[in-house]
Short mmCIF file of C-alpha atoms and ligand atoms in Angstrom, two decimals:
data_model
loop_
_atom_site.label_atom_id
_atom_site.label_comp_id
_atom_site.label_asym_id
_atom_site.label_seq_id
_atom_site.Cartn_x
_atom_site.Cartn_y
_atom_site.Cartn_z
CA MET A 1 -39.08 41.61 138.07
CA ALA A 2 -37.76 41.98 141.07
CA ALA A 3 -38.95 39.00 143.79
CA THR A 4 -38.90 40.13 147.08
CA ALA A 5 -35.81 38.75 149.72
CA VAL A 6 -38.45 37.00 151.70
CA ALA A 7 -36.73 33.12 152.15
CA VAL A 8 -38.37 30.75 152.48
CA GLY A 9 -35.09 28.05 151.63
CA THR A 10 -33.41 27.42 148.39
CA MET A 11 -34.98 25.15 145.19
CA LYS A 12 -33.00 24.72 142.29
CA VAL A 13 -32.81 26.19 138.28
CA ALA A 14 -31.09 26.15 136.17
CA GLN A 15 -29.63 29.69 134.59
CA VAL A 16 -27.94 31.16 131.96
CA SER A 17 -25.56 33.54 132.93
CA GLY A 18 -24.61 35.19 129.68
CA PRO A 19 -25.41 35.51 125.93
CA GLY A 20 -23.69 32.37 124.80
CA GLY A 21 -23.18 31.72 128.65
CA ASP A 22 -23.19 27.59 129.00
CA PHE A 23 -26.12 26.63 131.81
CA GLN A 24 -25.91 26.24 135.59
CA VAL A 25 -27.90 24.40 137.69
CA VAL A 26 -27.87 25.89 140.87
CA GLU A 27 -29.84 27.39 144.54
CA ARG A 28 -31.03 30.38 145.00
CA GLU A 29 -33.44 31.14 147.23
CA ILE A 30 -37.51 30.35 146.69
CA PRO A 31 -39.08 34.03 146.19
CA LYS A 32 -42.00 35.00 146.96
CA PRO A 33 -44.99 36.75 144.06
CA ASP A 34 -45.46 40.31 144.03
CA ALA A 35 -49.06 41.58 144.32
CA GLY A 36 -50.77 40.35 140.43
CA HIS A 37 -48.73 37.57 141.21
CA VAL A 38 -48.45 33.97 141.73
CA ARG A 39 -45.63 31.36 142.44
CA ILE A 40 -45.68 28.37 140.82
CA LYS A 41 -44.06 24.96 141.84
CA VAL A 42 -43.14 23.84 138.30
CA GLN A 43 -43.86 19.79 136.90
CA ALA A 44 -43.29 20.29 133.28
CA CYS A 45 -40.72 22.91 131.48
CA GLY A 46 -40.46 22.66 127.74
CA VAL A 47 -37.03 23.67 125.82
CA CYS A 48 -38.15 24.88 122.39
CA HIS A 49 -36.02 26.61 119.93
CA SER A 50 -36.57 29.75 121.44
CA ASP A 51 -34.45 29.06 124.92
CA SER A 52 -32.13 30.36 121.91
CA LEU A 53 -33.22 33.18 121.90
CA THR A 54 -32.13 34.01 126.13
CA LYS A 55 -28.48 31.55 125.81
CA GLU A 56 -27.50 32.96 122.95
CA GLY A 57 -28.75 36.89 123.84
CA LEU A 58 -30.25 37.44 120.95
CA TRP A 59 -32.98 39.22 122.42
CA PRO A 60 -32.60 42.94 123.09
CA GLY A 61 -31.95 43.33 126.91
CA ILE A 62 -32.12 40.33 128.52
CA GLN A 63 -30.43 40.95 131.85
CA TYR A 64 -28.38 37.74 133.04
CA PRO A 65 -28.35 35.68 135.22
CA ARG A 66 -32.00 34.64 133.35
CA ILE A 67 -33.33 31.14 133.29
CA PRO A 68 -35.25 29.82 131.06
CA GLY A 69 -38.88 28.14 129.34
CA HIS A 70 -42.01 28.97 128.37
CA GLU A 71 -43.99 26.05 128.43
CA VAL A 72 -44.68 25.72 132.08
CA ALA A 73 -46.78 23.65 133.44
CA GLY A 74 -47.01 23.07 137.69
CA VAL A 75 -49.62 23.93 140.21
CA ILE A 76 -50.20 27.93 142.21
CA ASP A 77 -47.96 27.30 145.64
CA GLU A 78 -48.79 30.52 146.77
CA VAL A 79 -50.38 34.31 145.66
CA GLY A 80 -49.05 37.12 146.10
CA ASP A 81 -51.59 39.95 147.07
CA GLY A 82 -54.88 40.93 144.87
CA VAL A 83 -55.01 37.81 143.44
CA SER A 84 -58.14 36.25 143.90
CA VAL A 85 -59.05 33.63 140.70
CA TRP A 86 -55.98 32.00 141.41
CA LYS A 87 -55.63 29.48 144.02
CA LYS A 88 -53.44 27.76 146.02
CA GLY A 89 -52.80 23.88 144.70
CA GLN A 90 -54.72 25.45 140.80
CA ARG A 91 -53.41 23.23 138.52
CA VAL A 92 -52.07 25.73 135.76
CA GLY A 93 -49.66 26.49 133.10
CA VAL A 94 -47.73 30.23 131.33
CA GLY A 95 -47.12 29.82 127.62
CA TRP A 96 -44.73 32.60 125.85
CA HIS A 97 -47.80 35.23 126.30
CA GLY A 98 -46.44 36.10 129.94
CA GLY A 99 -48.40 39.24 129.86
CA GLN A 100 -49.36 42.58 128.36
CA ASP A 101 -49.82 45.81 129.83
CA ASN A 102 -53.40 46.63 129.44
CA THR A 103 -52.25 50.51 128.41
CA CYS A 104 -51.12 50.70 125.28
CA PRO A 105 -53.13 50.88 121.82
CA SER A 106 -53.73 47.22 120.91
CA CYS A 107 -53.96 46.00 124.13
CA ARG A 108 -56.94 48.81 123.71
CA ARG A 109 -57.91 47.46 121.34
CA GLY A 110 -57.93 43.54 122.89
CA ASP A 111 -56.09 43.01 120.96
CA PHE A 112 -52.69 41.57 124.18
CA ARG A 113 -51.45 39.17 121.56
CA ASN A 114 -49.81 42.37 119.91
CA CYS A 115 -48.91 43.96 122.93
CA GLN A 116 -46.31 47.03 122.58
CA ASN A 117 -44.78 45.89 125.82
CA GLY A 118 -45.51 42.25 126.20
CA LYS A 119 -43.45 39.77 128.27
CA ILE A 120 -42.00 36.96 127.26
CA PRO A 121 -41.28 34.21 130.88
CA GLY A 122 -37.65 33.51 130.65
CA ILE A 123 -36.41 36.19 128.16
CA SER A 124 -38.20 39.25 130.31
CA TYR A 125 -38.25 37.26 133.66
CA ASP A 126 -37.52 33.99 134.57
CA GLY A 127 -38.39 31.27 133.07
CA GLY A 128 -39.80 26.92 133.92
CA TYR A 129 -36.21 25.64 133.96
CA GLN A 130 -36.71 26.19 137.66
CA GLN A 131 -38.75 24.48 140.95
CA TYR A 132 -40.84 27.57 141.66
CA MET A 133 -41.72 30.43 139.69
CA LEU A 134 -42.83 33.69 139.58
CA ALA A 135 -46.38 34.18 136.94
CA PRO A 136 -48.44 37.18 136.83
CA VAL A 137 -51.94 36.21 136.45
CA GLU A 138 -53.08 37.33 132.53
CA ALA A 139 -50.02 34.93 132.08
CA LEU A 140 -51.63 32.11 133.45
CA VAL A 141 -53.63 28.65 132.01
CA ALA A 142 -55.90 26.82 133.58
CA ILE A 143 -55.05 22.67 132.40
CA PRO A 144 -57.55 20.62 132.68
CA ASP A 145 -56.99 17.95 134.75
CA SER A 146 -56.92 14.49 132.76
CA LEU A 147 -54.03 16.51 130.62
CA SER A 148 -50.20 15.27 132.85
CA ASP A 149 -47.98 18.27 133.42
CA ILE A 150 -46.02 16.98 130.52
CA ASP A 151 -48.06 16.41 128.46
CA ALA A 152 -49.32 20.59 129.03
CA ALA A 153 -46.21 21.79 129.05
CA PRO A 154 -44.81 21.68 125.13
CA LEU A 155 -49.07 22.61 123.86
CA LEU A 156 -48.37 26.25 125.70
CA CYS A 157 -46.01 27.06 123.08
CA ALA A 158 -45.48 25.10 120.08
CA GLY A 159 -49.07 24.09 121.13
CA ILE A 160 -51.39 26.85 120.43
CA THR A 161 -49.06 28.55 117.69
CA THR A 162 -50.15 25.92 115.42
CA TYR A 163 -53.50 25.72 116.30
CA ASN A 164 -53.38 29.38 116.52
CA ALA A 165 -52.47 29.58 113.16
CA LEU A 166 -54.18 27.02 111.48
CA ARG A 167 -58.10 28.23 113.45
CA HIS A 168 -56.80 32.04 112.50
CA SER A 169 -55.81 30.90 108.87
CA GLY A 170 -58.97 31.00 106.93
CA ALA A 171 -59.16 26.91 106.09
CA MET A 172 -62.22 25.09 106.04
CA PRO A 173 -63.46 21.54 106.46
CA GLY A 174 -62.75 19.91 103.58
CA ASP A 175 -59.73 21.75 102.63
CA LEU A 176 -56.30 20.51 101.78
CA VAL A 177 -53.60 22.16 104.56
CA ALA A 178 -50.49 21.86 103.61
CA VAL A 179 -47.98 21.16 107.19
CA GLN A 180 -44.53 22.22 106.14
CA GLY A 181 -41.63 19.96 108.57
CA ILE A 182 -42.80 17.33 110.35
CA GLY A 183 -40.37 18.29 113.94
CA GLY A 184 -41.32 20.51 117.37
CA LEU A 185 -44.51 22.03 115.91
CA GLY A 186 -45.43 20.28 112.87
CA HIS A 187 -46.04 17.07 114.65
CA LEU A 188 -48.64 19.04 115.94
CA GLY A 189 -49.43 21.07 113.08
CA ILE A 190 -50.50 18.11 111.27
CA GLN A 191 -52.74 16.61 114.05
CA PHE A 192 -54.13 19.95 114.29
CA ALA A 193 -54.43 19.85 111.37
CA GLN A 194 -55.96 16.70 111.26
CA LYS A 195 -58.97 17.30 113.57
CA PHE A 196 -60.51 20.61 112.10
CA GLY A 197 -61.09 18.46 108.90
CA TYR A 198 -58.82 19.72 106.24
CA LYS A 199 -57.66 17.44 104.48
CA VAL A 200 -54.18 17.63 105.16
CA ALA A 201 -50.53 17.00 103.46
CA ALA A 202 -47.31 17.20 104.98
CA ILE A 203 -44.07 18.25 103.47
CA GLY A 204 -40.94 16.84 104.90
CA ARG A 205 -37.43 16.60 103.39
CA GLY A 206 -36.30 11.98 102.55
CA PRO A 207 -39.32 10.10 103.02
CA GLU A 208 -37.93 9.28 105.97
CA ASN A 209 -41.00 10.50 108.00
CA ALA A 210 -43.58 9.92 105.62
CA ALA A 211 -44.98 7.07 107.85
CA LEU A 212 -45.38 8.82 110.90
CA ALA A 213 -46.69 11.72 109.46
CA LYS A 214 -49.90 9.97 107.84
CA LYS A 215 -49.99 8.01 111.00
CA LEU A 216 -50.17 11.77 112.80
CA GLY A 217 -53.24 12.78 110.33
CA ALA A 218 -51.50 12.99 107.10
CA SER A 219 -53.93 12.27 104.23
CA VAL A 220 -50.79 12.68 101.51
CA TYR A 221 -46.84 12.88 101.87
CA ILE A 222 -44.77 14.46 99.75
CA ASP A 223 -40.66 14.47 99.41
CA SER A 224 -39.69 18.13 98.91
CA LYS A 225 -35.51 16.70 98.29
CA ALA A 226 -37.20 13.62 95.99
CA THR A 227 -39.76 15.67 93.92
CA LYS A 228 -41.12 19.72 93.60
CA ALA A 229 -43.56 20.27 97.00
CA ALA A 230 -44.89 23.58 94.88
CA GLU A 231 -46.16 21.15 91.66
CA GLU A 232 -47.38 18.60 93.34
CA LEU A 233 -49.82 21.20 95.15
CA GLN A 234 -50.83 22.10 91.97
CA LYS A 235 -52.22 18.29 91.30
CA LEU A 236 -54.20 18.54 94.61
CA GLY A 237 -55.50 21.31 93.45
CA GLY A 238 -53.69 23.92 95.20
CA ALA A 239 -53.30 24.77 99.46
CA ARG A 240 -55.42 26.74 101.04
CA VAL A 241 -53.27 27.07 104.11
CA ILE A 242 -49.93 25.92 104.02
CA LEU A 243 -48.61 26.83 107.66
CA ALA A 244 -44.64 27.00 107.00
CA THR A 245 -42.91 24.97 110.29
CA ALA A 246 -39.65 24.18 109.37
CA PRO A 247 -37.16 27.54 110.20
CA SER A 248 -35.95 27.61 106.06
CA SER A 249 -36.42 30.64 104.56
CA LYS A 250 -35.80 28.66 100.96
CA ALA A 251 -37.80 25.75 101.46
CA MET A 252 -40.75 28.50 102.62
CA SER A 253 -40.37 30.60 99.56
CA GLU A 254 -40.37 27.17 97.37
CA LEU A 255 -43.38 26.75 98.38
CA ILE A 256 -45.24 29.73 97.19
CA ASP A 257 -46.59 28.50 94.22
CA GLY A 258 -48.40 25.55 95.79
CA LEU A 259 -51.03 27.96 96.86
CA GLY A 260 -54.24 27.39 95.33
CA PRO A 261 -56.83 30.29 94.61
CA ASN A 262 -56.80 32.92 97.55
CA GLY A 263 -53.84 30.65 98.45
CA LYS A 264 -51.73 31.67 102.21
CA LEU A 265 -48.14 30.82 103.14
CA MET A 266 -49.11 31.05 107.80
CA VAL A 267 -45.40 30.96 108.38
CA ILE A 268 -44.84 30.58 112.35
CA GLY A 269 -41.22 28.54 112.08
CA ALA A 270 -38.94 31.65 113.10
CA THR A 271 -35.72 32.72 110.85
CA PHE A 272 -33.64 36.03 110.01
CA ASP A 273 -33.94 35.61 106.29
CA PRO A 274 -35.58 37.35 103.71
CA ILE A 275 -38.76 35.54 102.37
CA GLU A 276 -38.77 36.00 98.20
CA VAL A 277 -41.51 35.92 96.03
CA ALA A 278 -42.08 37.46 93.43
CA PRO A 279 -45.67 40.34 93.56
CA VAL A 280 -47.22 38.68 90.70
CA GLN A 281 -46.51 35.13 92.51
CA LEU A 282 -48.67 36.83 94.76
CA ILE A 283 -51.07 38.93 92.96
CA THR A 284 -52.04 36.23 90.89
CA GLY A 285 -55.20 34.53 92.64
CA SER A 286 -55.28 37.00 95.59
CA LYS A 287 -52.07 34.89 97.62
CA THR A 288 -51.30 36.07 100.96
CA ILE A 289 -48.42 35.45 103.34
CA GLN A 290 -48.95 35.72 106.37
CA GLY A 291 -47.22 35.13 110.32
CA TRP A 292 -48.64 34.31 113.62
CA ALA A 293 -46.62 34.57 116.93
CA ALA A 294 -48.57 31.62 120.15
CA GLY A 295 -51.23 33.41 121.40
CA THR A 296 -52.86 34.76 124.95
CA ALA A 297 -53.79 32.99 127.83
CA ALA A 298 -57.38 32.53 127.03
CA ASP A 299 -56.02 30.69 123.33
CA SER A 300 -53.78 28.96 125.47
CA GLU A 301 -57.53 27.31 127.59
CA ASP A 302 -58.33 27.24 124.25
CA THR A 303 -55.62 24.95 123.22
CA LEU A 304 -55.40 22.48 126.55
CA ARG A 305 -59.67 21.93 125.75
CA PHE A 306 -58.90 20.64 122.43
CA ALA A 307 -56.69 18.97 122.72
CA GLU A 308 -57.97 16.95 126.03
CA LEU A 309 -61.45 16.52 123.65
CA SER A 310 -59.17 15.62 120.66
CA GLY A 311 -56.24 13.50 121.76
CA VAL A 312 -53.70 15.62 120.21
CA ARG A 313 -50.79 14.91 122.31
CA ALA A 314 -47.32 16.30 121.85
CA MET A 315 -44.07 13.51 120.65
CA ILE A 316 -42.11 13.97 123.78
CA GLU A 317 -38.66 13.39 125.20
CA THR A 318 -38.04 14.35 129.03
CA TYR A 319 -35.15 14.83 131.16
CA PRO A 320 -34.57 15.71 134.53
CA LEU A 321 -33.72 20.02 135.48
CA GLU A 322 -30.29 18.73 136.10
CA LYS A 323 -30.27 17.92 132.38
CA ALA A 324 -31.37 21.06 131.45
CA ALA A 325 -27.56 21.89 129.43
CA ASP A 326 -27.97 18.10 127.42
CA ALA A 327 -32.69 18.73 127.08
CA TYR A 328 -31.20 21.69 124.91
CA GLU A 329 -28.80 20.41 123.31
CA ARG A 330 -30.77 17.33 122.04
CA MET A 331 -33.91 20.28 121.15
CA MET A 332 -31.06 21.84 119.15
CA SER A 333 -29.67 19.38 117.13
CA GLY A 334 -33.35 18.48 115.63
CA ASN A 335 -33.19 15.02 116.45
CA ALA A 336 -35.38 15.03 118.98
CA GLN A 337 -38.71 13.79 118.94
CA PHE A 338 -40.00 16.13 118.83
CA ARG A 339 -40.62 17.63 122.14
CA VAL A 340 -37.62 18.47 125.23
CA VAL A 341 -39.46 18.83 128.62
CA LEU A 342 -37.83 18.76 131.90
CA THR A 343 -39.44 17.73 134.84
CA MET A 344 -38.65 19.00 138.37
ZN1 ZN B 401 -42.05 28.55 122.81
ZN1 ZN B 402 -50.35 45.83 125.88
#
């Protein structure tokens, strides 16, 4: 999106110069919002594994330099023409769903989440690793007063993805739901699953995270290094849903036999490798495998409201914007506990 060049001061941004390029912290002119857009004074922006799509140039058609970031929380400081519902001074966020075209077949059916020309902040246009960001109104999420910017930010991608996948999974209160992976997604998935009233089995590699998983709400911890997780799930009656968060196709493949009748493997951990499954594994017990991506701005508001009501929060490490490169490296190391958030 071309910003109208009207100088209203400068701001700091952390941009990627090209595919595989390093982060550069540079000054840019503060842009003015076009019609149908607002300018957000960014207060916090989560660092998500999907930011590697921009950093490494893994998504087709990215124009560089590009500013990553799709877990944005801040306050509207300017509105463009035609913006009536959203006001200056209002606290808002922007998540993975960065806008839709309103005209494609999916949009015409109201399925904005699956818009064929959907925009993604930090990929289609500059995201939240900057002090001021422009966003279309379709992408705006109202943030409840009781949630801080730092708490809200990671809920706008990691939070909504786990919350929305679980609430559309078909699992009912009391059902056995397994959460595979105790990381950026999984530690939120366990909390949401427990607050939804499921019996939660957390699946991690090694004993390290057992105590944490229980603290987050798991009633069972399964160490997939020490045991066969699928067999352990069958001992518990078989999972109604397995939320697969860790980006390992092999680990996901090994869990399919842990599903109970009508069980579903809900895939949200993104990899490019195939999941291996034999047709008879699915036919026996009418099992399914489904993928899920985030959700709309309205879904994000549901997520924030539920987090506000239930106390679900991400565990967070913060870095200042100037340290975006360190923050990104920390996130990519897999050692962060568990979401990394930039503060402006
Ligand atoms: Zn994300
Ligand atoms: Zn569309």
